[in-house]
Short mmCIF file of N, CA and C and ligand atoms in Angstrom, two decimals:
data_model
loop_
_atom_site.label_atom_id
_atom_site.label_comp_id
_atom_site.label_asym_id
_atom_site.label_seq_id
_atom_site.Cartn_x
_atom_site.Cartn_y
_atom_site.Cartn_z
N UNK A 1 -13.25 50.62 0.58
CA UNK A 1 -11.92 49.37 1.19
C UNK A 1 -11.25 49.32 -0.05
N UNK A 2 -9.94 48.66 0.70
CA UNK A 2 -9.12 48.23 -0.17
C UNK A 2 -9.50 47.09 -0.96
N UNK A 3 -9.53 46.72 -2.28
CA UNK A 3 -9.37 45.77 -2.70
C UNK A 3 -8.87 45.41 -4.26
N UNK A 4 -7.81 46.28 -4.28
CA UNK A 4 -7.23 45.99 -5.42
C UNK A 4 -6.33 44.85 -5.35
N UNK A 5 -5.69 44.14 -6.42
CA UNK A 5 -5.21 43.25 -6.86
C UNK A 5 -3.89 43.11 -6.20
N UNK A 6 -3.03 41.94 -5.65
CA UNK A 6 -2.10 42.07 -5.42
C UNK A 6 -1.15 40.93 -5.98
N UNK A 7 0.24 41.03 -5.63
CA UNK A 7 1.17 40.22 -6.08
C UNK A 7 0.36 38.95 -6.42
N UNK A 8 -0.11 38.14 -5.02
CA UNK A 8 -0.49 36.94 -4.96
C UNK A 8 -1.65 36.76 -6.30
N UNK A 9 -2.59 37.70 -7.01
CA UNK A 9 -3.52 37.56 -7.91
C UNK A 9 -2.48 36.93 -9.10
N UNK A 10 -1.38 37.75 -9.21
CA UNK A 10 -0.08 37.01 -10.28
C UNK A 10 0.07 36.06 -9.90
N UNK A 11 0.69 35.57 -8.73
CA UNK A 11 1.13 33.95 -8.53
C UNK A 11 -0.10 33.00 -8.73
N UNK A 12 -1.51 33.25 -8.34
CA UNK A 12 -2.82 32.28 -8.77
C UNK A 12 -2.66 32.33 -10.11
N UNK A 13 -2.36 33.38 -10.78
CA UNK A 13 -2.44 32.90 -12.50
C UNK A 13 -1.44 32.56 -13.24
N UNK A 14 -0.60 32.53 -12.49
CA UNK A 14 1.18 31.96 -12.77
C UNK A 14 1.64 32.92 -13.62
N UNK A 15 1.42 34.31 -13.49
CA UNK A 15 2.34 35.43 -14.26
C UNK A 15 3.39 35.63 -13.81
N UNK A 16 3.75 35.50 -12.75
CA UNK A 16 4.90 35.42 -11.85
C UNK A 16 5.63 34.23 -11.40
N UNK A 17 7.13 33.98 -11.33
CA UNK A 17 7.31 32.43 -10.41
C UNK A 17 7.19 32.38 -9.06
N UNK A 18 7.02 31.37 -8.97
CA UNK A 18 6.48 30.82 -7.44
C UNK A 18 6.43 28.98 -7.19
N UNK A 19 6.67 28.91 -5.76
CA UNK A 19 7.02 27.28 -6.08
C UNK A 19 5.35 27.13 -5.15
N UNK A 20 4.42 26.98 -6.24
CA UNK A 20 3.08 26.35 -6.02
C UNK A 20 3.07 24.85 -5.59
N UNK A 21 2.42 24.67 -4.76
CA UNK A 21 2.64 23.26 -4.41
C UNK A 21 1.06 22.60 -4.14
N UNK A 22 -0.05 23.42 -4.09
CA UNK A 22 -1.09 23.17 -4.26
C UNK A 22 -2.19 23.87 -4.89
N UNK A 23 -2.89 23.26 -5.93
CA UNK A 23 -3.79 24.55 -6.48
C UNK A 23 -5.16 23.45 -7.27
N UNK A 24 -6.21 24.57 -6.81
CA UNK A 24 -7.49 23.74 -7.46
C UNK A 24 -8.19 24.96 -7.84
N UNK A 25 -9.60 24.74 -7.91
CA UNK A 25 -10.51 26.21 -8.58
C UNK A 25 -10.65 26.89 -7.62
N UNK A 26 -10.35 26.75 -6.30
CA UNK A 26 -10.73 27.44 -4.70
C UNK A 26 -9.93 28.00 -4.53
N UNK A 27 -8.56 27.42 -4.05
CA UNK A 27 -7.24 27.87 -3.44
C UNK A 27 -6.29 27.47 -3.90
N UNK A 28 -4.98 28.50 -3.71
CA UNK A 28 -3.80 28.02 -4.41
C UNK A 28 -2.62 28.16 -2.95
N UNK A 29 -1.41 27.23 -2.69
CA UNK A 29 -0.68 27.19 -1.76
C UNK A 29 0.52 27.24 -3.18
N UNK A 30 1.18 28.13 -2.27
CA UNK A 30 3.03 28.34 -2.09
C UNK A 30 3.48 28.35 -1.37
N UNK A 31 5.05 28.04 -1.71
CA UNK A 31 5.93 28.27 -0.70
C UNK A 31 6.44 29.51 -0.46
N UNK A 32 6.64 30.66 0.80
CA UNK A 32 6.68 31.99 1.16
C UNK A 32 8.17 32.05 0.76
N UNK A 33 8.29 33.39 0.20
CA UNK A 33 9.43 33.84 -0.41
C UNK A 33 10.47 33.91 0.58
N UNK A 34 10.05 33.86 2.04
CA UNK A 34 10.80 34.46 3.08
C UNK A 34 10.52 33.66 4.40
N UNK A 35 10.79 32.48 4.16
CA UNK A 35 10.66 31.43 4.87
C UNK A 35 10.84 31.39 6.61
N UNK A 36 9.97 31.82 7.11
CA UNK A 36 10.21 31.81 8.91
C UNK A 36 10.42 30.45 9.56
N UNK A 37 10.35 29.59 8.73
CA UNK A 37 10.35 28.07 9.50
C UNK A 37 10.90 27.03 8.30
N UNK A 38 11.59 25.80 8.57
CA UNK A 38 11.82 24.93 7.37
C UNK A 38 10.54 24.26 6.38
N UNK A 39 9.31 24.40 6.81
CA UNK A 39 8.12 24.75 5.98
C UNK A 39 7.50 25.81 6.12
N UNK A 40 7.31 26.59 5.26
CA UNK A 40 6.52 28.06 5.05
C UNK A 40 5.66 28.25 3.85
N UNK A 41 4.46 27.41 4.16
CA UNK A 41 3.87 27.93 2.79
C UNK A 41 2.32 28.80 3.08
N UNK A 42 2.22 29.37 2.01
CA UNK A 42 1.10 30.19 2.36
C UNK A 42 -0.27 29.52 1.44
N UNK A 43 -1.21 29.63 2.25
CA UNK A 43 -2.83 29.10 1.67
C UNK A 43 -3.40 30.12 1.57
N UNK A 44 -3.78 30.67 0.27
CA UNK A 44 -4.62 31.72 -0.21
C UNK A 44 -6.07 31.14 -0.74
N UNK A 45 -7.10 31.79 -0.57
CA UNK A 45 -8.05 31.72 -1.44
C UNK A 45 -7.86 32.44 -3.15
N UNK A 46 -8.49 31.73 -4.25
CA UNK A 46 -8.33 32.23 -5.40
C UNK A 46 -9.12 33.62 -5.70
N UNK A 47 -10.14 33.76 -4.76
CA UNK A 47 -10.88 35.18 -4.73
C UNK A 47 -9.80 35.96 -4.13
N UNK A 48 -10.37 36.90 -4.55
CA UNK A 48 -9.34 38.48 -3.66
C UNK A 48 -10.41 38.74 -2.42
N UNK A 49 -9.94 38.57 -1.43
CA UNK A 49 -10.68 38.93 -0.30
C UNK A 49 -9.49 39.86 0.64
N UNK A 50 -9.58 41.51 1.07
CA UNK A 50 -8.25 42.10 1.20
C UNK A 50 -7.89 41.73 2.79
N UNK A 51 -9.19 41.23 3.76
CA UNK A 51 -8.41 41.13 4.97
C UNK A 51 -9.64 40.08 5.72
N UNK A 52 -9.67 39.73 6.61
CA UNK A 52 -9.87 38.78 7.32
C UNK A 52 -11.72 39.74 7.99
N UNK A 53 -11.38 41.08 7.87
CA UNK A 53 -12.45 41.93 7.67
C UNK A 53 -13.56 41.91 6.88
N UNK A 54 -13.27 41.40 5.60
CA UNK A 54 -13.95 41.18 4.46
C UNK A 54 -14.63 39.84 4.00
N UNK A 55 -14.40 39.12 5.20
CA UNK A 55 -15.01 37.41 5.02
C UNK A 55 -16.54 37.92 5.46
N UNK A 56 -17.42 37.06 4.66
CA UNK A 56 -18.72 37.09 4.79
C UNK A 56 -19.12 35.49 4.57
N UNK A 57 -20.57 35.03 4.85
CA UNK A 57 -20.64 33.59 5.21
C UNK A 57 -20.55 32.89 4.08
N UNK A 58 -20.67 33.66 2.84
CA UNK A 58 -20.65 32.87 1.27
C UNK A 58 -19.19 32.34 1.68
N UNK A 59 -18.33 32.90 2.07
CA UNK A 59 -16.88 32.70 2.07
C UNK A 59 -16.36 31.46 2.83
N UNK A 60 -17.74 30.95 3.83
CA UNK A 60 -17.13 29.77 4.84
C UNK A 60 -16.90 28.91 4.23
N UNK A 61 -17.08 28.16 2.88
CA UNK A 61 -16.22 26.84 2.21
C UNK A 61 -15.18 27.10 1.92
N UNK A 62 -14.86 28.27 1.68
CA UNK A 62 -13.29 28.53 0.66
C UNK A 62 -12.43 28.96 2.22
N UNK A 63 -12.54 29.06 3.19
CA UNK A 63 -11.83 29.59 4.34
C UNK A 63 -12.23 27.67 5.48
N UNK A 64 -12.86 26.99 5.26
CA UNK A 64 -12.80 25.68 5.62
C UNK A 64 -12.48 24.82 4.51
N UNK A 65 -11.64 25.35 3.12
CA UNK A 65 -11.23 24.20 2.41
C UNK A 65 -9.79 24.93 2.56
N UNK A 66 -9.48 25.93 3.18
CA UNK A 66 -7.95 26.24 3.11
C UNK A 66 -7.51 25.79 4.54
N UNK A 67 -8.23 24.93 5.27
CA UNK A 67 -7.60 24.62 6.33
C UNK A 67 -7.66 23.00 5.87
N UNK A 68 -8.41 22.51 5.36
CA UNK A 68 -8.27 21.00 5.07
C UNK A 68 -6.97 20.79 3.88
N UNK A 69 -6.80 22.41 3.10
CA UNK A 69 -5.61 22.09 2.35
C UNK A 69 -4.25 21.77 2.73
N UNK A 70 -4.61 22.70 3.98
CA UNK A 70 -3.06 22.72 4.71
C UNK A 70 -3.26 21.66 5.51
N UNK A 71 -3.99 20.98 6.03
CA UNK A 71 -3.60 19.98 7.00
C UNK A 71 -3.16 18.74 5.86
N UNK A 72 -3.39 18.67 4.58
CA UNK A 72 -2.93 17.68 3.76
C UNK A 72 -2.07 18.00 3.27
N UNK A 73 -1.09 19.38 3.13
CA UNK A 73 -0.17 19.68 2.62
C UNK A 73 0.84 19.30 3.65
N UNK A 74 0.69 19.26 5.48
CA UNK A 74 1.27 19.22 6.23
C UNK A 74 1.49 17.98 6.19
N UNK A 75 0.55 16.98 6.04
CA UNK A 75 1.35 15.73 5.75
C UNK A 75 2.34 15.31 4.62
N UNK A 76 1.95 16.05 3.60
CA UNK A 76 2.94 15.72 2.57
C UNK A 76 4.53 16.06 2.95
N UNK A 77 4.38 16.95 3.61
CA UNK A 77 5.81 18.20 4.14
C UNK A 77 6.61 17.11 5.02
N UNK A 78 5.52 16.24 5.61
CA UNK A 78 6.15 14.93 6.88
C UNK A 78 5.86 15.77 8.27
N UNK A 79 4.88 17.06 8.41
CA UNK A 79 5.24 17.19 9.51
C UNK A 79 3.83 17.55 10.43
N UNK A 80 3.07 16.45 9.60
CA UNK A 80 1.88 16.42 10.60
C UNK A 80 2.00 15.95 12.02
N UNK A 81 3.07 15.00 12.06
CA UNK A 81 2.59 14.19 13.51
C UNK A 81 3.89 15.18 14.70
N UNK A 82 4.87 15.70 13.99
CA UNK A 82 5.52 16.55 14.41
C UNK A 82 5.00 17.98 14.86
N UNK A 83 3.91 18.46 14.01
CA UNK A 83 2.99 19.59 14.62
C UNK A 83 3.61 20.97 13.75
N UNK A 84 2.53 21.70 13.30
CA UNK A 84 2.74 23.07 12.97
C UNK A 84 1.85 23.80 13.47
N UNK A 85 1.79 25.23 12.64
CA UNK A 85 1.08 26.12 13.11
C UNK A 85 0.29 27.07 12.05
N UNK A 86 -0.82 27.32 12.23
CA UNK A 86 -1.50 28.25 10.94
C UNK A 86 -1.95 29.55 11.58
N UNK A 87 -1.58 30.21 10.98
CA UNK A 87 -1.60 31.92 11.25
C UNK A 87 -2.43 32.36 10.21
N UNK A 88 -3.22 33.55 10.48
CA UNK A 88 -3.57 34.55 9.59
C UNK A 88 -3.59 35.94 10.36
N UNK A 89 -2.92 36.86 9.41
CA UNK A 89 -3.27 38.16 10.08
C UNK A 89 -3.63 38.83 9.47
N UNK A 90 -4.45 39.78 10.24
CA UNK A 90 -5.26 40.96 10.15
C UNK A 90 -4.72 42.54 10.35
N UNK A 91 -4.64 43.17 9.13
CA UNK A 91 -4.21 44.77 9.41
C UNK A 91 -3.07 45.16 10.32
N UNK A 92 -2.99 46.07 10.45
CA UNK A 92 -1.26 46.59 11.12
C UNK A 92 -0.96 45.88 12.78
N UNK A 93 -1.59 45.60 13.08
CA UNK A 93 -1.00 45.42 14.65
C UNK A 93 -0.63 43.98 14.34
N UNK A 94 -1.43 43.52 13.39
CA UNK A 94 -0.99 41.94 13.26
C UNK A 94 0.31 41.89 12.16
N UNK A 95 0.58 42.54 11.67
CA UNK A 95 1.53 42.85 10.42
C UNK A 95 1.29 42.43 9.15
N UNK A 96 0.19 42.31 8.60
CA UNK A 96 -0.26 42.14 7.46
C UNK A 96 -0.03 42.75 6.71
N UNK A 97 0.99 42.53 5.65
CA UNK A 97 1.56 43.37 4.69
C UNK A 97 1.05 42.97 3.12
N UNK A 98 0.43 42.05 2.93
CA UNK A 98 0.06 41.58 1.47
C UNK A 98 -1.42 41.49 1.47
N UNK A 99 -2.39 42.38 1.07
CA UNK A 99 -3.76 42.75 1.45
C UNK A 99 -4.81 41.86 0.35
N UNK A 100 -4.70 40.49 0.84
CA UNK A 100 -5.18 39.25 0.22
C UNK A 100 -4.95 38.17 1.17
N UNK A 101 -6.41 38.09 1.40
CA UNK A 101 -6.13 37.17 3.06
C UNK A 101 -5.06 35.56 2.56
N UNK A 102 -4.48 35.11 3.70
CA UNK A 102 -3.66 34.21 3.50
C UNK A 102 -3.10 33.32 4.75
N UNK A 103 -3.52 32.23 4.52
CA UNK A 103 -2.91 31.45 5.72
C UNK A 103 -1.27 31.06 6.29
N UNK A 104 -0.79 30.91 7.17
CA UNK A 104 0.91 31.01 7.15
C UNK A 104 0.67 29.07 7.51
N UNK A 105 1.33 28.53 6.86
CA UNK A 105 1.88 27.03 7.30
C UNK A 105 2.84 26.91 7.89
N UNK A 106 3.57 27.18 9.31
CA UNK A 106 4.50 26.92 9.47
C UNK A 106 4.78 25.75 10.47
N UNK A 107 5.76 24.95 9.97
CA UNK A 107 6.35 24.03 10.85
C UNK A 107 8.02 23.26 10.54
N UNK A 108 8.15 22.27 10.78
CA UNK A 108 9.74 21.61 10.61
C UNK A 108 10.45 22.03 11.74
N UNK A 109 10.36 22.90 12.84
CA UNK A 109 10.92 22.72 13.84
C UNK A 109 10.14 23.19 15.06
N UNK A 110 10.64 23.39 16.49
CA UNK A 110 9.70 23.56 17.42
C UNK A 110 9.55 25.35 17.37
N UNK A 111 8.35 25.50 17.53
CA UNK A 111 8.19 26.89 16.87
C UNK A 111 7.85 27.73 18.46
N UNK A 112 7.98 27.16 19.43
CA UNK A 112 7.67 27.57 20.60
C UNK A 112 6.22 27.74 21.29
N UNK A 113 5.87 28.24 22.43
CA UNK A 113 4.37 28.32 22.56
C UNK A 113 4.16 29.74 22.20
N UNK A 114 2.87 30.24 21.00
CA UNK A 114 2.67 31.36 21.10
C UNK A 114 1.76 31.99 22.13
N UNK A 115 1.13 31.21 22.46
CA UNK A 115 0.13 31.82 23.29
C UNK A 115 -0.23 31.14 24.90
N UNK A 116 0.40 31.34 25.99
CA UNK A 116 0.60 30.71 27.33
C UNK A 116 -0.53 30.80 28.04
P1 DGP B 201 1.75 38.74 6.11
O1 DGP B 201 2.68 39.36 6.81
O2 DGP B 201 1.02 38.09 6.97
O3 DGP B 201 0.85 39.73 5.02
O4 DGP B 201 2.77 37.85 5.24
C1 DGP B 201 2.59 38.21 3.88
C2 DGP B 201 3.87 37.10 3.20
O5 DGP B 201 3.90 37.17 2.21
C3 DGP B 201 5.43 37.22 3.94
O6 DGP B 201 5.42 35.99 4.45
C4 DGP B 201 6.21 37.11 2.90
C5 DGP B 201 5.11 36.61 1.87
N1 DGP B 201 5.31 37.17 0.09
C6 DGP B 201 5.11 38.26 -0.24
N2 DGP B 201 5.15 38.34 -1.27
C7 DGP B 201 5.37 37.25 -2.14
C8 DGP B 201 5.91 36.80 -3.15
O7 DGP B 201 6.27 37.30 -4.39
N3 DGP B 201 5.95 35.64 -3.29
C9 DGP B 201 6.00 34.71 -2.50
N4 DGP B 201 6.32 33.30 -2.37
N5 DGP B 201 5.25 34.85 -1.25
C10 DGP B 201 5.62 36.22 -0.95
#
């Protein structure tokens, strides 16, 4: 099982520069380096979980907190009413590039329908 640290662990520890918009003892949120929408923020657990396949029932509070934080950031960004999308990619077919689970918060434009 892959459980090596990624660049995201360095971001959590402030060892490399990033635009952190929120951090507490459980999660960190920062702007995506390659934004796909006017607002594109990643919300990650401070604990390393490589993919959604390694999530356990003990992680449920952390995952729930990620959603709460995402909704709070959406308000701060002024996109709560216009709308936004939360995405988590798992493994190859979803195009997961960084093996530290992360929730994409996308908004600030019409994102189109993903699922019809
Ligand atoms: P995914 O394809 O779901 O694994 O998304 C990985 C995202 O992480 C991608 O949108 C780009 C972003 N990313 C990768 N490396 C860095 C980095 O060093 N800093 C920041 N801010 N974002 C990064």
